[in-house]
Coordinates of C-alpha atoms in Angstrom, one line a residue:
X213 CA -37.0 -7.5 -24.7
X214 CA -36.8 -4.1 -25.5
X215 CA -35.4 -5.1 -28.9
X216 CA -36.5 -8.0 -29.9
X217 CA -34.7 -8.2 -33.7
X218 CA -31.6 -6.5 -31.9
X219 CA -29.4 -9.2 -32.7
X220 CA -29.9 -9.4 -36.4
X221 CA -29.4 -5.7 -37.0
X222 CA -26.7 -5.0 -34.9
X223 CA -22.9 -6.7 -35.3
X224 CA -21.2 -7.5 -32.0
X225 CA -18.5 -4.7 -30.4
X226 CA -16.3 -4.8 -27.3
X227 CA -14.2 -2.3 -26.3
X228 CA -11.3 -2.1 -27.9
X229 CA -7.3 -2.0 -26.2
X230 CA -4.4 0.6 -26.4
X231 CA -2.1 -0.6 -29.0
X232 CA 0.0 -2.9 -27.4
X233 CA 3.1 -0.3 -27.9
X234 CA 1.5 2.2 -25.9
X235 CA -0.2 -0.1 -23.2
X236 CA 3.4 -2.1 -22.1
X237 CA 4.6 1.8 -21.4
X238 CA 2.5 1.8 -18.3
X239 CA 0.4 0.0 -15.2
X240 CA -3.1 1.3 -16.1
X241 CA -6.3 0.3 -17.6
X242 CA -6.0 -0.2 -21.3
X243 CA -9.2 -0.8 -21.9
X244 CA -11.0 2.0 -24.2
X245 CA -14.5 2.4 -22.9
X246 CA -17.7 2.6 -25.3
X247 CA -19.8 5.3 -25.5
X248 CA -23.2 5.1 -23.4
X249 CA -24.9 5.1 -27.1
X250 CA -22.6 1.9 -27.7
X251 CA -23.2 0.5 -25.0
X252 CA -27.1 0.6 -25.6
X253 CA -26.8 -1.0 -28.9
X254 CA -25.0 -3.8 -27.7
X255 CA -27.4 -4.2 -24.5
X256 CA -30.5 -4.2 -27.2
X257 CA -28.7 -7.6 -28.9
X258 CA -29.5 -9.2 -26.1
X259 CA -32.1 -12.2 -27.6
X260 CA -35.4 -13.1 -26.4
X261 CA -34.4 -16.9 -26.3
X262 CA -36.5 -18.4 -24.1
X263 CA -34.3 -20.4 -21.9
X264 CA -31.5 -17.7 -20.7
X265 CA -28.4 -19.9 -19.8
X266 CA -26.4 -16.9 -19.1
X267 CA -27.5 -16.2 -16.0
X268 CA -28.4 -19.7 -15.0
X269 CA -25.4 -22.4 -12.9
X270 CA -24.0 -22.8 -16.5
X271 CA -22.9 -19.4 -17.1
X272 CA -22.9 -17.0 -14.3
X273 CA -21.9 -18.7 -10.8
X274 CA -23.2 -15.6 -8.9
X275 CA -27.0 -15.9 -11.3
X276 CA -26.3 -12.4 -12.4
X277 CA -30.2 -11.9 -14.1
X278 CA -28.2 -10.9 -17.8
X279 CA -31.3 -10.3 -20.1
X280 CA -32.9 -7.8 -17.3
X281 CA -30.3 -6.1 -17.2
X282 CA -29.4 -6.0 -21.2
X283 CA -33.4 -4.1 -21.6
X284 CA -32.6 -1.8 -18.5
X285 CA -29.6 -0.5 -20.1
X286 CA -31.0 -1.1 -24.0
X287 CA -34.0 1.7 -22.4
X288 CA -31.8 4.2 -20.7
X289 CA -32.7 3.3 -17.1
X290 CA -29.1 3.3 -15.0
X291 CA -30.4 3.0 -12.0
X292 CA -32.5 0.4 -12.1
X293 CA -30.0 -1.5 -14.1
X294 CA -27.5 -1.3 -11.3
X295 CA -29.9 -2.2 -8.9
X296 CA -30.8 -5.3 -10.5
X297 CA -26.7 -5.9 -11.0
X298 CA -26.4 -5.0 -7.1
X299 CA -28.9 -7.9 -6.4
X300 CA -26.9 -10.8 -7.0
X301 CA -23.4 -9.3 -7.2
X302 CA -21.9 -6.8 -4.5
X303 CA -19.0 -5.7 -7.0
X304 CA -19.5 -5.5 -10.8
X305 CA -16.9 -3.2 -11.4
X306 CA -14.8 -6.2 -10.1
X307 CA -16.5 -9.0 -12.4
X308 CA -16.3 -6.6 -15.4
X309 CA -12.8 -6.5 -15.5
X310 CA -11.4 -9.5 -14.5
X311 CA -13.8 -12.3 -15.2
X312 CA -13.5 -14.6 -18.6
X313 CA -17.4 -14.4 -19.2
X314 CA -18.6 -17.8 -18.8
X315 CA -22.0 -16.1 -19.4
X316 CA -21.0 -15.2 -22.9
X317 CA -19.7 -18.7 -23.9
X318 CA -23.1 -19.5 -22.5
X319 CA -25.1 -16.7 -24.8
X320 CA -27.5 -18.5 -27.0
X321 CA -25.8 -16.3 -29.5
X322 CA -22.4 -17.7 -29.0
X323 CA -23.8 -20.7 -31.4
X324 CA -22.4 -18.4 -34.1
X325 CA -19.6 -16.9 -32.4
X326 CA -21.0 -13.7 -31.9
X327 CA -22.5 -13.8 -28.7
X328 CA -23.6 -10.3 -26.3
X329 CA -21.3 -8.1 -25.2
X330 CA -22.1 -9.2 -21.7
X331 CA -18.8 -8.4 -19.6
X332 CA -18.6 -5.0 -21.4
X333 CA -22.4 -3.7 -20.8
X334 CA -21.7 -5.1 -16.8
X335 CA -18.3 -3.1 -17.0
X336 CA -20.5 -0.1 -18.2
X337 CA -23.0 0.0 -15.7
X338 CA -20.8 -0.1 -13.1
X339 CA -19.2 2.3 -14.2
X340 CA -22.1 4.6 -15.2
X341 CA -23.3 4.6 -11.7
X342 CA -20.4 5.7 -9.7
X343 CA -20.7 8.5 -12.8
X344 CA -24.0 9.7 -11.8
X345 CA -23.8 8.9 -7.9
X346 CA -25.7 6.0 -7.4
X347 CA -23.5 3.7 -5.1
X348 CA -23.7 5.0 -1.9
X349 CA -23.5 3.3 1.5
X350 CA -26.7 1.4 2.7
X351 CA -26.0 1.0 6.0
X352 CA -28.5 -1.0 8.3
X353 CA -31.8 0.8 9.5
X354 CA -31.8 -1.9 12.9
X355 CA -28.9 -3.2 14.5
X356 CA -28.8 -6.6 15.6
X357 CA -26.3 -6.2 18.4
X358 CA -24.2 -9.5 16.8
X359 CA -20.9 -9.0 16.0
X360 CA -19.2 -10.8 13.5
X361 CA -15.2 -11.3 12.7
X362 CA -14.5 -11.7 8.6
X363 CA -10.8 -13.3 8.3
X364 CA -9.3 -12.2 4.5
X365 CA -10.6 -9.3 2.8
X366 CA -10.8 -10.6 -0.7
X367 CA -13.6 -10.5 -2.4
X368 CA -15.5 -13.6 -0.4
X369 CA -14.7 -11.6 2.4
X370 CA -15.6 -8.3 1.2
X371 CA -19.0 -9.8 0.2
X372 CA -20.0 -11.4 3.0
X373 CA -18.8 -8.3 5.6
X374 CA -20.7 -6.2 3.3
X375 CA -23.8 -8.2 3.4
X376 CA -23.3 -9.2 7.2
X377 CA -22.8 -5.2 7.8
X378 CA -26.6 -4.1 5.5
X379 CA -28.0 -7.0 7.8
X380 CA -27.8 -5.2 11.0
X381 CA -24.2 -6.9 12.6
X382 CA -21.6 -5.6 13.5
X383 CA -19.1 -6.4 11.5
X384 CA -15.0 -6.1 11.9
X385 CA -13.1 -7.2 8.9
X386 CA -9.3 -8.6 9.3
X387 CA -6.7 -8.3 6.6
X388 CA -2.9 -9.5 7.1
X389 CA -2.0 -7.0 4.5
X390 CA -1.7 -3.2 4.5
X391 CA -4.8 -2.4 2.5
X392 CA -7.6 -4.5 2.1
X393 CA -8.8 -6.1 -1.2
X394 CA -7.1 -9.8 -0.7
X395 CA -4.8 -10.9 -4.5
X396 CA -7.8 -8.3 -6.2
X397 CA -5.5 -5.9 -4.9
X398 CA -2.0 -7.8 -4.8
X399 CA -2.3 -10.3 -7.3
X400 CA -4.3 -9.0 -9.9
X401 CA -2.2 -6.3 -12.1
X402 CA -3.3 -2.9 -11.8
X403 CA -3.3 -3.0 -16.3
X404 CA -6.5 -5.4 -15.8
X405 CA -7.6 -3.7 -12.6
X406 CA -7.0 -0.2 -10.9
X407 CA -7.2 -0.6 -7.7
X408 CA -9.3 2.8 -7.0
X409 CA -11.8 0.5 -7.6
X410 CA -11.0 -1.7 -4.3
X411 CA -10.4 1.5 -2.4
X412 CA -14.5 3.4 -3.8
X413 CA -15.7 -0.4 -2.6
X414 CA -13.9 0.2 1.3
X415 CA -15.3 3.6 1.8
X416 CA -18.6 2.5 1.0
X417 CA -18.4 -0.5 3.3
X418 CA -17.2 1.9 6.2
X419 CA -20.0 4.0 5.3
X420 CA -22.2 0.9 6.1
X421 CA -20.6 0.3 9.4
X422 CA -17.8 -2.3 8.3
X423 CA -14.7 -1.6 10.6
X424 CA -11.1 -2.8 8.7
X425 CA -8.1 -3.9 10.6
X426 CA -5.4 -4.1 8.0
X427 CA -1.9 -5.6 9.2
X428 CA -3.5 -8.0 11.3
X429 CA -2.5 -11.4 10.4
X430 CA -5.1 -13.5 12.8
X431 CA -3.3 -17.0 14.0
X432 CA 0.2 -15.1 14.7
X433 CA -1.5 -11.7 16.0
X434 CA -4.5 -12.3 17.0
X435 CA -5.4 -15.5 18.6
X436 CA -8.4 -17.9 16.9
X437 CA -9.9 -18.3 20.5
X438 CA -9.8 -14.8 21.1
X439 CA -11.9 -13.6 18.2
X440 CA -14.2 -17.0 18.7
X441 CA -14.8 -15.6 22.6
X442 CA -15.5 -12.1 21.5
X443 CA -17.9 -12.8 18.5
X444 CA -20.9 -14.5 17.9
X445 CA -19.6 -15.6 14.4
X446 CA -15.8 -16.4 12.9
X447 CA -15.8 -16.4 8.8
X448 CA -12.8 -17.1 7.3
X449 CA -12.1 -16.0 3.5
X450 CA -8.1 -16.3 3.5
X451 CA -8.0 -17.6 0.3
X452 CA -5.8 -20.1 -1.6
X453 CA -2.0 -18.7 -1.6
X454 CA 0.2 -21.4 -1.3
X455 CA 1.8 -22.2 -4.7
X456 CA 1.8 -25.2 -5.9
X457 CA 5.3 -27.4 -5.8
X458 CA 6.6 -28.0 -9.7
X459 CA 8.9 -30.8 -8.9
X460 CA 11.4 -29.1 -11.7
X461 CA 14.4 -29.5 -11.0
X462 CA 16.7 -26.2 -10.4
X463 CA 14.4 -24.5 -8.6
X464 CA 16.7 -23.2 -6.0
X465 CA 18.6 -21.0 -8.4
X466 CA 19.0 -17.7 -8.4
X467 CA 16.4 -16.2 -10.8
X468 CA 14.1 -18.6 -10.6
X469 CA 10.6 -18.0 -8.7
X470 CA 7.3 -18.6 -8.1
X471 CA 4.8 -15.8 -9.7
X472 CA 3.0 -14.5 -6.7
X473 CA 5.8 -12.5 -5.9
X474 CA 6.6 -11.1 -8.6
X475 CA 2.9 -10.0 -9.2
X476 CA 2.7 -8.9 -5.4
X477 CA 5.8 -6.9 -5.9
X478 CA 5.2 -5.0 -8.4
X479 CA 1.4 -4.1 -7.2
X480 CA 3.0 -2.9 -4.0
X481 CA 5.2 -1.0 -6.4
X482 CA 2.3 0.5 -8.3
X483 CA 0.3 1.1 -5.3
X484 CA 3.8 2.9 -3.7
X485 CA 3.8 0.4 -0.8
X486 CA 7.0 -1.1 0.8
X487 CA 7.4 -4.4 -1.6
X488 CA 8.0 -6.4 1.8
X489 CA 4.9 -8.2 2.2
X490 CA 4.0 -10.9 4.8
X491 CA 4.1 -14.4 3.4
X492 CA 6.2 -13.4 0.6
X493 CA 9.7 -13.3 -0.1
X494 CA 10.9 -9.8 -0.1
X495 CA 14.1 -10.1 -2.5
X496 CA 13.2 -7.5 -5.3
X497 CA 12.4 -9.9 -8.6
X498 CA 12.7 -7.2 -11.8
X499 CA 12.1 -8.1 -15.5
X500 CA 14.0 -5.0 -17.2
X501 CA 16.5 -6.3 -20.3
X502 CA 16.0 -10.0 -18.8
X503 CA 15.1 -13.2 -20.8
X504 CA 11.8 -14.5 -19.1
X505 CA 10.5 -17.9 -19.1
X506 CA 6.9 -17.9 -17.7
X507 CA 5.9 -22.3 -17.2
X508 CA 2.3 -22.5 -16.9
X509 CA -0.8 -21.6 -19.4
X510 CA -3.1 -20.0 -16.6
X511 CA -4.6 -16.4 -16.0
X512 CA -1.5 -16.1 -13.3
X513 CA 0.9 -16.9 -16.0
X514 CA -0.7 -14.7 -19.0
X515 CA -0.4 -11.5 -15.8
X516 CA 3.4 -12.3 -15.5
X517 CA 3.7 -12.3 -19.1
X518 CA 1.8 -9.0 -19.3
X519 CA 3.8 -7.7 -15.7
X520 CA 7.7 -9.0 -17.5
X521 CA 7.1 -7.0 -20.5
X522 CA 5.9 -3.4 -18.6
X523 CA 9.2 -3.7 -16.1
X524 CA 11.3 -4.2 -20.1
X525 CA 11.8 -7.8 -20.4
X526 CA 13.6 -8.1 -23.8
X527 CA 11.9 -11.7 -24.7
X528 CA 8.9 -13.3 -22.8
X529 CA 8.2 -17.2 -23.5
X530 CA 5.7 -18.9 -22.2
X531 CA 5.3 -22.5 -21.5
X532 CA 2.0 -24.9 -21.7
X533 CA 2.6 -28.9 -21.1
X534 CA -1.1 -28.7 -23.1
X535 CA -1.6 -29.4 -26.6
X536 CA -2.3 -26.3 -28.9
X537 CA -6.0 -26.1 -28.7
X538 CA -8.3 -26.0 -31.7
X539 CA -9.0 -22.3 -32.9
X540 CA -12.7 -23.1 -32.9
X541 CA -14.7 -25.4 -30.8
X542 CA -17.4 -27.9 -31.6
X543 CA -20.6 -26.4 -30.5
X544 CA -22.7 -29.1 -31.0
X545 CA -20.3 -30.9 -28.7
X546 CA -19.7 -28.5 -25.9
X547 CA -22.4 -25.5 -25.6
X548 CA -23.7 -23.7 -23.5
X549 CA -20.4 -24.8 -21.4
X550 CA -16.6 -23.3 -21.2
X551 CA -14.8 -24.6 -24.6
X552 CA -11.6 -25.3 -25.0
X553 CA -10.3 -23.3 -27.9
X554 CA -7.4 -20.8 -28.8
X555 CA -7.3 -18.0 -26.6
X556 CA -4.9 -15.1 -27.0
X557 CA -5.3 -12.7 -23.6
X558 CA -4.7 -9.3 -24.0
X559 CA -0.9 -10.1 -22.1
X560 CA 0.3 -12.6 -24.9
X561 CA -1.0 -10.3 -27.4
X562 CA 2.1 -7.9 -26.4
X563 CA 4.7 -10.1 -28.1
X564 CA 4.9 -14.0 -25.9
X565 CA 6.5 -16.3 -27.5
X566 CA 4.3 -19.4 -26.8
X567 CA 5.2 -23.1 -26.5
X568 CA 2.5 -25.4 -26.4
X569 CA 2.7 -29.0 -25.5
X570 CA 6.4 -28.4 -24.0
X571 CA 7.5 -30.1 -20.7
X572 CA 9.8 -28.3 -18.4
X573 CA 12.3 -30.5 -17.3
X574 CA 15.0 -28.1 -15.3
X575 CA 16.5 -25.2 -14.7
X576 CA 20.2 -24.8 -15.8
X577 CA 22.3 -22.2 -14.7
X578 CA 26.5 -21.4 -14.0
X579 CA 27.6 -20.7 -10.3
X580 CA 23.8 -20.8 -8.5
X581 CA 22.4 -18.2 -11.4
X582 CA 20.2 -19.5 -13.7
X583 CA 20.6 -18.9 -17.2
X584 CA 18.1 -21.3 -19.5
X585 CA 15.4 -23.3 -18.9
X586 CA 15.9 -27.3 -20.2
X587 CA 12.6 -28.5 -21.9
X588 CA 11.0 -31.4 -24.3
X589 CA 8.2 -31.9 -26.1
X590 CA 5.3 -34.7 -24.9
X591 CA 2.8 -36.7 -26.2
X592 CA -0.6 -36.5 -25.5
X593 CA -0.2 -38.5 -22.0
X594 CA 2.1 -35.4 -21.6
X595 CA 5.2 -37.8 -21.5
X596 CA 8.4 -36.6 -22.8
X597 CA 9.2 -38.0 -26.2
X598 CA 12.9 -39.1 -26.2
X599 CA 15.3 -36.6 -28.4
X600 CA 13.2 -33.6 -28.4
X601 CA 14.9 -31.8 -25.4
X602 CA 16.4 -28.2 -26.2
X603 CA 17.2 -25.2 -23.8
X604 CA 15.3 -21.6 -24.2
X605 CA 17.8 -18.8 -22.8
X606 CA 16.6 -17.4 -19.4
X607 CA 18.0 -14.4 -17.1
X608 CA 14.3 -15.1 -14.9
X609 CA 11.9 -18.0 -14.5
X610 CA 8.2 -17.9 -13.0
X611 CA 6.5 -21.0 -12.0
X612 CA 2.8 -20.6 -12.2
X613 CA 1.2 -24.0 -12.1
X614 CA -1.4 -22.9 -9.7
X615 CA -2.1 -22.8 -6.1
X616 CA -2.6 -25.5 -3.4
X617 CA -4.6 -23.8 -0.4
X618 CA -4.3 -21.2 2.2
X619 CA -0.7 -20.5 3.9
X620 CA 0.2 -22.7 6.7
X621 CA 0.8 -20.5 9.3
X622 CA -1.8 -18.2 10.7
X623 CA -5.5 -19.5 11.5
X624 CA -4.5 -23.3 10.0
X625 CA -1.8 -23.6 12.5
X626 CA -3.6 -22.1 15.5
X627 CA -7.0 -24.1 15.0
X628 CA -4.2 -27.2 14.2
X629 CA -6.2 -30.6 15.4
X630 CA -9.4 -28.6 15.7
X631 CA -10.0 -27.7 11.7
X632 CA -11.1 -30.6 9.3
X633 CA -9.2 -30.3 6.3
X634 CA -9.2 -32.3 3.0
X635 CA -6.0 -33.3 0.9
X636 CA -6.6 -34.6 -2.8
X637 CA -4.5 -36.0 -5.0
X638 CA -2.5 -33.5 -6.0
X639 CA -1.6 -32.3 -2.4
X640 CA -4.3 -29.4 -2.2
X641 CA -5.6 -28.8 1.1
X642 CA -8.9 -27.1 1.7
X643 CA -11.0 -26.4 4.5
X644 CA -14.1 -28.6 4.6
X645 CA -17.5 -27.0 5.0
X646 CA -21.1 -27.5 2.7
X647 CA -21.9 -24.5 0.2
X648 CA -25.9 -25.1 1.7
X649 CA -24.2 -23.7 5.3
X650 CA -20.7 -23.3 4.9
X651 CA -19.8 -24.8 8.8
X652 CA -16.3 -25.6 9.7
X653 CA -16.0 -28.1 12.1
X654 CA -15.2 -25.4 15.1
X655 CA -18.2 -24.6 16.7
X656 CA -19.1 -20.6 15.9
X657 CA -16.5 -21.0 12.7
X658 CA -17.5 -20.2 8.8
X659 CA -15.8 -20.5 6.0
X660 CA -16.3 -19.4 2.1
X661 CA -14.3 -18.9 -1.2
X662 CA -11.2 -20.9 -2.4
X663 CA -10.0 -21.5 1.2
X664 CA -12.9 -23.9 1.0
X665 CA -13.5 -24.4 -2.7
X666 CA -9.9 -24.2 -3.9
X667 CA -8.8 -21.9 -6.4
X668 CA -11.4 -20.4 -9.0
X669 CA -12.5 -17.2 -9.8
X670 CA -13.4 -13.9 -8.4
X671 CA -16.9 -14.3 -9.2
X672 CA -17.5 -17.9 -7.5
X673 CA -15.5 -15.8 -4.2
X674 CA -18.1 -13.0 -4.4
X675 CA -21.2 -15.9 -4.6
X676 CA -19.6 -17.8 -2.1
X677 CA -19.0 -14.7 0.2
X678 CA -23.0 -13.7 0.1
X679 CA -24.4 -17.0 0.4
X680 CA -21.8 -17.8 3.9
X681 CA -23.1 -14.1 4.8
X682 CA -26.6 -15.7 4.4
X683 CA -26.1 -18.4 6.3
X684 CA -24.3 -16.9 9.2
X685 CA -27.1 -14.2 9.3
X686 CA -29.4 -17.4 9.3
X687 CA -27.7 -18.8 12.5
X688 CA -27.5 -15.8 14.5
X689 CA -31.0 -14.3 13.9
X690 CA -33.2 -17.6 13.1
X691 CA -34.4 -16.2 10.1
X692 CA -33.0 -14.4 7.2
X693 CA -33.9 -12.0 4.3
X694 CA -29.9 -12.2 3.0
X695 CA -30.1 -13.5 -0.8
X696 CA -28.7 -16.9 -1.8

């Protein structure tokens, strides 16, 4: 390492946030970048500590190679710090921003809490090389003459057309919404993500011979055989949408709703877009001088808290069946893997009111509208104990318990009786293929991402997206010099 005694002379920085009183005012980053010196100082803490779990299964799904690029950076090379990023990850500007940095809960360093700055200094470099010009399209030297058909333009899609596209194919990438970018662009709030970012990504990808067809929703628009006839290869990346059912009672009052659309709304709102959006309901759901009641303790729910209080909710409360976790985990115990601990995100920073271990158990309201939520506490088998029940006031109420698999409609029903799919327990339906070759059960038909995996994070999408890219390109050609 560059700095080998890095980390014992310098403390650990991130970059700071807006004051929360400025940042609820508007839909933009908050985020406060570092300065390229900063940035270098927290690169050169980066450890010499033998055994790197990091970058390894434990810390970064996509193997991102963390300590290489920590000395590139900690030297002043940008290029070949982005190049090195590039090689296992198509989109760090994505991963910089929205991922909760397994890799630093992995950091050797994280044994006493102050691991490296790792999501900040992959932020950076992203960053610094769209600065000074360095992502540019790559577009394929030798055509293959295969074409290929990506379904869902989310990151796993994005990935693999993008790697498909530098391999030579021909590549024609479908999205059933306006704009490409998948629930990165919809579902994802523009305060933790500007979606600029999305649109630099596109015209890079055109660039490198990727063809979008936005408002296409294949299954209903486009037939399944017809796109299986007309390419060599079918990968689908639809992703996992469907929300799952809460079984609270209520439900159908007005006021009461599931989050995607709100999120969805208010992106298309931000982005100037028609809020109608297919697969969602299009009945305008606003926050401003409302009550809110967010149940759930997820990433989804801590971006409707965040969403409520930008549109002017006057109180935001939050709701987690889970016990109040410790503020500090047992590292002995747990390291080098995700912990549960306290965690406040930037979103319940801005004034949620949060319950923890709290059941919802209905939705009360006068003449259809709802107007409080009915709730109890529960044990630690999350049953309710008897006398604790009490009502929090509510004008709105967003379910976000999580999602269950792709929508219904579309390429499900059209490949219906054709498409092996797997149901578990809790009613979560999946498309079933390996991660070694990612094979649906329709000859000629791939699949990659939470459409196959479930739901997870952006970063397992992007892996998933390259290695289905591999194998497709594998398939096709015989032979393969994709990376896995």
């Amino acid at each position: 390492m560059g700095k080998v005694t890095g980390f014992m002379e310098i403390d650990r920085q991130v970059a700071k946030y807006q004051p929360a009183s400025d940042r609820i005012r508007h839909f933009r980053e908050f985020t406060i970048p570092m300065s390229d010196p900063e940035v270098q100082k927290q690169a050169a803490r980066c450890m010499d500590c033998g055994i790197p779990y990091c970058h390894g299964p434990t810390g970064c799904p996509i193997h991102n190679q963390i300590p290489d690029w920590n000395d590139l950076v900690y030297n002043g090379n940008w290029k070949e710090a982005i190049a090195n990023l590039h090689s296992t990850n198509n989109f760090p500007e994505f991963t910089g921003r929205v991922c909760p940095a397994p890799c630093e809960e992995a950091c050797t360093l994280n044994l006493e809490d102050i691991p490296v700055s790792i999501k900040t200094v992959e932020q950076a470099i992203a960053d610094k090389a769209y600065e000074l010009g360095f992502i540019v399209p790559q577009p394929a030297t030798v055509k293959t003459g295969k074409r290929v058909a990506v379904i869902g333009s989310g990151p796993a899609g994005m990935a693999a057309a993008q790697q498909l596209g530098r391999a030579g194919h021909e590549v024609d990438l479908y999205e059933r919404e306006s704009k490409p970018g998948g629930l990165l662009r919809y579902g994802i709030p523009d305060f933790k993500m500007e979606k600029n970012f999305i649109d630099r990504r596109v015209e890079q990808m055109r660039g490198e011979g990727v063809t979008f067809h936005c408002g296409v929703n294949v299954g209903v628009d486009v037939k399944m055989d017809q796109l299986l006839s007309d390419y060599d290869a079918v990968l689908y990346c639809g992703g996992s949408e469907t929300p799952r059912a809460s079984g609270i009672g209520g439900g159908e009052l007005h006021g009461v709703h599931d989050a995607m659309p709100f999120l969805v709304q208010q992106n298309r709102r931000v982005g100037r877009e028609n809020i109608d959006s297919t697969g969602w309901p299009s009945e305008p759901i606003l926050a401003g001088g409302k009550h809110v009641v967010v149940v759930g303790g997820g990433d989804t729910a801590s971006d409707c808290v965040g969403t409520a209080f930008r549109q002017g909710a006057v109180k935001v409360t939050q709701l987690d069946i889970r016990p109040q976790p410790p503020e500090k985990e047992d590292k002995l115990a747990v390291w080098p893997f995700w912990a549960t601990k306290m965690r406040t995100s930037s979103s319940q920073a801005e004034g949620a009111v949060r319950e923890f271990q709290v059941a919802t158990l209905e939705f009360v309201g006068e003449d259809g509208v709802l107007t409080g939520v009915k709730c109890c506490h529960v044990d630690e088998k999350r049953k309710p104990i008897a006398g604790t029940e009490f009502v929090i006031k509510a004008d709105l109420a967003f379910i976000a318990i999580g999602f269950r698999g792709p929508f219904k409609d579309g390429v499900l029903a059209d490949l219906e009786g054709r498409l092996t799919l797997n149901t578990d327990s809790r009613g979560s339906v999946n498309v079933i293929a390996n991660d070694t070759d990612y094979k649906t059960s329709v000859d000629k038909f791939w699949t990659a991402g939470d459409v196959r995996r479930g739901q997870s994070l952006v970063v397992w999408a992007i892996r998933e997206g390259r290695q289905a890219a591999r194998a497709i390109d594998e398939a096709l050609m015989g032979e393969t010099l994709l990376p896995r």
